[in-house]
Short mmCIF file of C-alpha atoms in Angstrom, two decimals:
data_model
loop_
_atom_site.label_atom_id
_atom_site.label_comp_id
_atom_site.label_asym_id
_atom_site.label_seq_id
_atom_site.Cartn_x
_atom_site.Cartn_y
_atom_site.Cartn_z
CA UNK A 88 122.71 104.41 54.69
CA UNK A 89 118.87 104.86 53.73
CA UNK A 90 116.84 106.65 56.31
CA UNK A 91 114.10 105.18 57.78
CA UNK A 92 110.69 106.66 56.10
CA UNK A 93 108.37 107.84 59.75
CA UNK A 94 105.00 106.28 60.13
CA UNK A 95 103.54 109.03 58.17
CA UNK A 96 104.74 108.39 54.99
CA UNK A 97 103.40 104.79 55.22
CA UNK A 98 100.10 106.30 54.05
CA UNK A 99 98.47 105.39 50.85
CA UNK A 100 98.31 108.46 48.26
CA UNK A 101 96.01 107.76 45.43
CA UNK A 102 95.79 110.83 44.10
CA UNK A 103 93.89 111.81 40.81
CA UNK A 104 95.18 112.47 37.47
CA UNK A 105 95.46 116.07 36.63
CA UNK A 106 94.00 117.25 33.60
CA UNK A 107 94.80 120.57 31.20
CA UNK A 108 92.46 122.82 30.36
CA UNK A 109 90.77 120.86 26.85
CA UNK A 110 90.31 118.00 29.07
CA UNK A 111 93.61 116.48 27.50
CA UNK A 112 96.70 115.04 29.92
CA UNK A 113 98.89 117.62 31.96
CA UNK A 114 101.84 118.53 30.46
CA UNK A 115 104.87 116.14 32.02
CA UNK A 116 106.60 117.49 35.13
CA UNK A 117 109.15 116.62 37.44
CA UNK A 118 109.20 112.24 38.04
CA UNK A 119 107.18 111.73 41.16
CA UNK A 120 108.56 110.17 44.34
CA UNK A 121 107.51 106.07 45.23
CA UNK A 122 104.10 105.79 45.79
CA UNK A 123 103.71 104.03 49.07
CA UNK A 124 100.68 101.96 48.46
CA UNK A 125 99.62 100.40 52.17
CA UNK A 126 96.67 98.68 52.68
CA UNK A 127 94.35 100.25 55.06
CA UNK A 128 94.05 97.45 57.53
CA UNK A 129 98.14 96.88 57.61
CA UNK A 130 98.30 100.72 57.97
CA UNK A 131 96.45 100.27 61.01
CA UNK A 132 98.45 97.34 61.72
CA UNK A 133 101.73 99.03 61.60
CA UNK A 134 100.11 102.23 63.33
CA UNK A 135 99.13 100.24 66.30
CA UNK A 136 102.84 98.31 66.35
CA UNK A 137 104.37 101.67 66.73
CA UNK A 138 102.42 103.26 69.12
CA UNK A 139 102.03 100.25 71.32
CA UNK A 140 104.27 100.80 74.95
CA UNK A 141 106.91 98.56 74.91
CA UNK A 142 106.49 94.66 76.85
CA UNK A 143 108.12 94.44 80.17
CA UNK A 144 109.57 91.44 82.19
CA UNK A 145 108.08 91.20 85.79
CA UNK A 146 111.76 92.02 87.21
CA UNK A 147 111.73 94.86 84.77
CA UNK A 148 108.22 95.78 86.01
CA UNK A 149 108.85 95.62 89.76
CA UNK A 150 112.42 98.15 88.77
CA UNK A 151 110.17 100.62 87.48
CA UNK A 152 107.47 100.45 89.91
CA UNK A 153 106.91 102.34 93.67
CA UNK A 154 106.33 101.59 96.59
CA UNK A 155 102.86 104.01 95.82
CA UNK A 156 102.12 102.42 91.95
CA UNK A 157 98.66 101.15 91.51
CA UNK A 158 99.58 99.14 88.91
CA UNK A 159 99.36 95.37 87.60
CA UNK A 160 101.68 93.14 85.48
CA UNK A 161 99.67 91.39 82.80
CA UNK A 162 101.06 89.82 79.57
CA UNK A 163 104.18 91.69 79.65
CA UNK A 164 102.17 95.07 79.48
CA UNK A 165 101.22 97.34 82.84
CA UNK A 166 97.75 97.81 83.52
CA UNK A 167 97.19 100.46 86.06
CA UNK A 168 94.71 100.82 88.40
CA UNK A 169 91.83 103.47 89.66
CA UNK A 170 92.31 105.74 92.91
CA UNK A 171 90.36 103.87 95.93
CA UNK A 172 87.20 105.82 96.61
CA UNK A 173 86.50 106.73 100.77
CA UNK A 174 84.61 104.24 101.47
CA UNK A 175 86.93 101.75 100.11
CA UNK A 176 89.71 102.57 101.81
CA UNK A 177 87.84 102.85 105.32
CA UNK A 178 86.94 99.08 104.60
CA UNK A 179 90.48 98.42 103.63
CA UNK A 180 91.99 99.91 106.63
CA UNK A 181 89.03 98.39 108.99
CA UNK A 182 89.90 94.68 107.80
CA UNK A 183 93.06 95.32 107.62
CA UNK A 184 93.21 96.24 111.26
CA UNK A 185 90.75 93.45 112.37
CA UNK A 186 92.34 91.00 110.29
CA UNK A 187 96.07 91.92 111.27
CA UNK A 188 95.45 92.00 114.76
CA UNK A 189 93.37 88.62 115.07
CA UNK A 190 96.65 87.11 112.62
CA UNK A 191 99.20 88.94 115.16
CA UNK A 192 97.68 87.76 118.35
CA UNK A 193 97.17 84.12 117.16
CA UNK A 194 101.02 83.83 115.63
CA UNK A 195 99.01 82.69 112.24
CA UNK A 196 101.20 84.70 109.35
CA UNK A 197 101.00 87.73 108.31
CA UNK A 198 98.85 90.44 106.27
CA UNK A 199 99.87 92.66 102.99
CA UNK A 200 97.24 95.56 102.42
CA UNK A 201 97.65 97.13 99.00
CA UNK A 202 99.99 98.44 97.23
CA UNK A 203 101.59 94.48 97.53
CA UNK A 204 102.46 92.43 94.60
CA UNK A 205 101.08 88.39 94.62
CA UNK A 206 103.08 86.97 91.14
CA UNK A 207 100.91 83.98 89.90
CA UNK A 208 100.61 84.08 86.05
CA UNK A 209 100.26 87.87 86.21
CA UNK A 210 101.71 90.27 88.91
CA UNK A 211 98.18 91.33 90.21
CA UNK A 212 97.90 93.73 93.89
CA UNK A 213 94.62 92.61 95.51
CA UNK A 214 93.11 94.87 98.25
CA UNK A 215 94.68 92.45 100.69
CA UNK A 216 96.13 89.32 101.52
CA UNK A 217 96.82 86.80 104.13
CA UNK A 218 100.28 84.53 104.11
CA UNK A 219 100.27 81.70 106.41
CA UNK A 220 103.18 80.83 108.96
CA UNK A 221 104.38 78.00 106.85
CA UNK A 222 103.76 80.24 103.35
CA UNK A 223 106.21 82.65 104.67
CA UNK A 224 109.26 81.63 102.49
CA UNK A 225 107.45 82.66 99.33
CA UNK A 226 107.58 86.49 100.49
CA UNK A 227 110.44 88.58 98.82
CA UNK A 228 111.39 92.09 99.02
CA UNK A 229 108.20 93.39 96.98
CA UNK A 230 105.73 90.20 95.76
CA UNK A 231 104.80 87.65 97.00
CA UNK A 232 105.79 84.42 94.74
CA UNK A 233 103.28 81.71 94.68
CA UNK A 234 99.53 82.47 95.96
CA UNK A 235 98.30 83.75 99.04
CA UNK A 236 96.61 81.95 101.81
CA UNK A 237 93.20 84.63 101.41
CA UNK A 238 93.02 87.36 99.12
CA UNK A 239 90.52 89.98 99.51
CA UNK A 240 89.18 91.90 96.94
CA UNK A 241 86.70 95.05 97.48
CA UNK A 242 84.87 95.77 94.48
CA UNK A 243 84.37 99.36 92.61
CA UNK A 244 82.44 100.29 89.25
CA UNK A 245 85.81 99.95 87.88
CA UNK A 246 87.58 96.79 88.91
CA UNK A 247 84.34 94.61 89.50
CA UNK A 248 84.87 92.61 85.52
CA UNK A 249 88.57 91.86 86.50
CA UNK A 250 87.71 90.56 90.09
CA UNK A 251 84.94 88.49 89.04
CA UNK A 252 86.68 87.30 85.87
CA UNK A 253 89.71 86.67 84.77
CA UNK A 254 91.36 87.68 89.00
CA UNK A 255 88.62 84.99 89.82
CA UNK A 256 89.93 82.35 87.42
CA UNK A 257 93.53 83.45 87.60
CA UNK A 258 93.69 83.01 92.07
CA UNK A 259 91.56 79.16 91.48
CA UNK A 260 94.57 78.08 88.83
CA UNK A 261 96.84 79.50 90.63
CA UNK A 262 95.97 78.05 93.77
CA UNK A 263 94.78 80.89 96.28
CA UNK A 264 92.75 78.70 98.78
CA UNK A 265 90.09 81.47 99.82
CA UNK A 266 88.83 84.14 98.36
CA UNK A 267 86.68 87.02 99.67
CA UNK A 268 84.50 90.23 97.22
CA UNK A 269 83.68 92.36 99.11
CA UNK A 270 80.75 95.19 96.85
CA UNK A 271 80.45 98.14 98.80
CA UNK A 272 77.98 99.59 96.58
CA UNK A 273 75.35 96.99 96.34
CA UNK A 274 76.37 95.72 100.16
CA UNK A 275 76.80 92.24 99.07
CA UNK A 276 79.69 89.87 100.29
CA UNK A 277 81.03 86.62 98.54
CA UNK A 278 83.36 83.92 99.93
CA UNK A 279 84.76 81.47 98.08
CA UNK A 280 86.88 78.07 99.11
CA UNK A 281 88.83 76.61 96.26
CA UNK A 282 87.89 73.24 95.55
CA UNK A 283 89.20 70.95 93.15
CA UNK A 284 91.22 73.83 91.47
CA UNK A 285 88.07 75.79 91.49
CA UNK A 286 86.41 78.08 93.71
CA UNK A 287 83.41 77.29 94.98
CA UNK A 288 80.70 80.08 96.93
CA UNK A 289 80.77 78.97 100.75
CA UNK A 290 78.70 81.88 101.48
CA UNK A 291 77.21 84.63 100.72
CA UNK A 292 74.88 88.05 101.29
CA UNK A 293 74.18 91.28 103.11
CA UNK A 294 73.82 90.14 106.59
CA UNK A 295 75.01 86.66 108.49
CA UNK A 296 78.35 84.98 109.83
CA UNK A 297 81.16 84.11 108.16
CA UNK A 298 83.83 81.78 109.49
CA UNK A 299 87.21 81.44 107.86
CA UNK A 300 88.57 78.73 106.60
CA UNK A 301 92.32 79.77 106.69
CA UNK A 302 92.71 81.73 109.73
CA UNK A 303 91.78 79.13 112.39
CA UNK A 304 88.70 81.05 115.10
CA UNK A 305 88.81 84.40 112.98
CA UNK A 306 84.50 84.90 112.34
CA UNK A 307 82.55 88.04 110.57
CA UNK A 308 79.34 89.60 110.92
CA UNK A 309 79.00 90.63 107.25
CA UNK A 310 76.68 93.38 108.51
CA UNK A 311 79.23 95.23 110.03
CA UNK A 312 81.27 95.93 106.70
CA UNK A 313 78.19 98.10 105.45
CA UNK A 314 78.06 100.06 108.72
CA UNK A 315 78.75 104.02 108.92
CA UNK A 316 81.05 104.92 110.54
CA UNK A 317 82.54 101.31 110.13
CA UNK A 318 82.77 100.03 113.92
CA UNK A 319 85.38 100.06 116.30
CA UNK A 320 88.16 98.11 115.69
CA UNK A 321 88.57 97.30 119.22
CA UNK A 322 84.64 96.37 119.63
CA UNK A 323 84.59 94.15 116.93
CA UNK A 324 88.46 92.44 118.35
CA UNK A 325 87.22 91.94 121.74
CA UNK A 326 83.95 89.88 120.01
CA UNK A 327 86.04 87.74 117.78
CA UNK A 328 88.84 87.52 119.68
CA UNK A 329 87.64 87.22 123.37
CA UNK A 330 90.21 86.12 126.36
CA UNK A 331 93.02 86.08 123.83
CA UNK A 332 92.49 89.56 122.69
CA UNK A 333 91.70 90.45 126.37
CA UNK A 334 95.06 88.92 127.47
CA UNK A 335 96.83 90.18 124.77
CA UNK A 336 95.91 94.11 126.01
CA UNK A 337 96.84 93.36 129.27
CA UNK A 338 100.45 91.99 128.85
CA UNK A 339 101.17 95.53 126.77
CA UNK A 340 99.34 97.58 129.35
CA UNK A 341 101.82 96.02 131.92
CA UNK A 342 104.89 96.07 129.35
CA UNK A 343 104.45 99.20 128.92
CA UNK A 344 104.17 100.33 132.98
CA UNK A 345 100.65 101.65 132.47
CA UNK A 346 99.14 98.98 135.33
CA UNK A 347 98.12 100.83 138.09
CA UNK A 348 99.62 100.06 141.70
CA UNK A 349 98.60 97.90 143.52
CA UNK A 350 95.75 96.88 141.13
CA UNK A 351 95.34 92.80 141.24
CA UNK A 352 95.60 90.69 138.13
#
């Protein structure tokens, strides 16, 4: 059985003759090996073939994934993803909070923060997402099939092209209704409605209010994302959610035995 030269040997020698002394040939020696003669650019080629990580399934990519994997399934290959800074994960926690809560309360659907998988063309894991009541059957075990109801991306130095370009085009085809970027370093917030098959800026800015589309009575004051400290969770429920949050509180203050005696209500 031959044995399979390794990528080194497909390299081009071109070596000069060697002369004697008086300038005449060198005297005949042992016969030379093959001479391997590879173009440069199929060298490369070949080079890049070898060295390039093998192409997954999605099945095969959610196997070899955790629960903790920044990572995203696109064209077969993995692409992984940057740490969050501070700052962006206080504004993922804050509307994840706000956002869950309001959802909860209301009986709308429910909310995936990241690490969460939405499989459209690619797998991509946006910052967070929003499934509607009657979306529900397209969550499995770790994705979500089909798009979201709202997906929420926060921008960083590093994942602002794919957000704004080929996520952006990707969640309009694939048919993500609304879509929020949120830049926490130029304090500038864009929402989008998909119209058409495309998305379309609703609004945008530093500063303003913001009603959803999706989640029926859920409002922001964009000013309040660029806030430090962010604001209280609780503050900002009690403004967007009013009676319902208040009544909401109360029934688990009493659920839980914490009314006071003989205290009306």
């Amino acid at each position: 059985m031959t044995t399979p030269l390794p990528a080194e040997a497909l390299i081009e020698r071109d070596r000069p003759a060697t002369t004697g002394g008086n300038g005449g040939a060198a005297p005949p020696g042992p016969a030379a090996g093959p001479d391997w003669r590879i173009p440069p650019a199929l060298r490369q080629q070949i080079m890049e073939t070898l060295e390039r990580p093998p192409r997954l399934t999605y099945e095969e990519f959610l196997d070899w994934a955790d629960e903790d994997t920044l990572a995203e399934w696109v064209n077969g290959e993995v692409i992984m993803t940057s740490p969050a800074s501070n700052r962006h994960q206080d504004l993922t926690r804050f509307l994840t909070t706000v956002l869950g809560t309001f959802v909860e309360v209301h009986d709308l659907g429910t909310i995936r923060p990241v690490p969460f998988q939405m499989k459209l063309e690619h797998g991509r894991e946006p910052d967070l997402l929003f499934v509607a009541q009657e979306h529900m059957s397209r969550l499995r075990r770790s994705y979500l099939a089909g798009p979201a109801d709202l997906v929420i991306e926060i921008l960083s130095p590093e994942s602002a092209g794919r957000d704004r370009g080929e996520k952006f085009y990707e969640y309009a085809q694939g048919g993500v209704p609304e879509y929020w970027l949120i830049d926490p370093e130029t304090r500038w917030a864009e929402f989008y409605h998909l119209v058409e098959g495309r998305h379309r800026l609703a609004f945008e800015g530093r500063a303003g209010e913001y009603h959803a589309v999706v989640l029926p009575g859920f409002w922001l004051r964009v000013e309040w994302l660029w806030q430090e400290p962010l604001p209280a969770t609780d503050a900002i429920l009690l403004e967007i959610g009013g009676v319902a949050y208040v009544r909401r509180q109360l029934a688990l203050i009493r659920e839980r035995g914490l009314w006071p005696e003989g205290a009306g209500g």
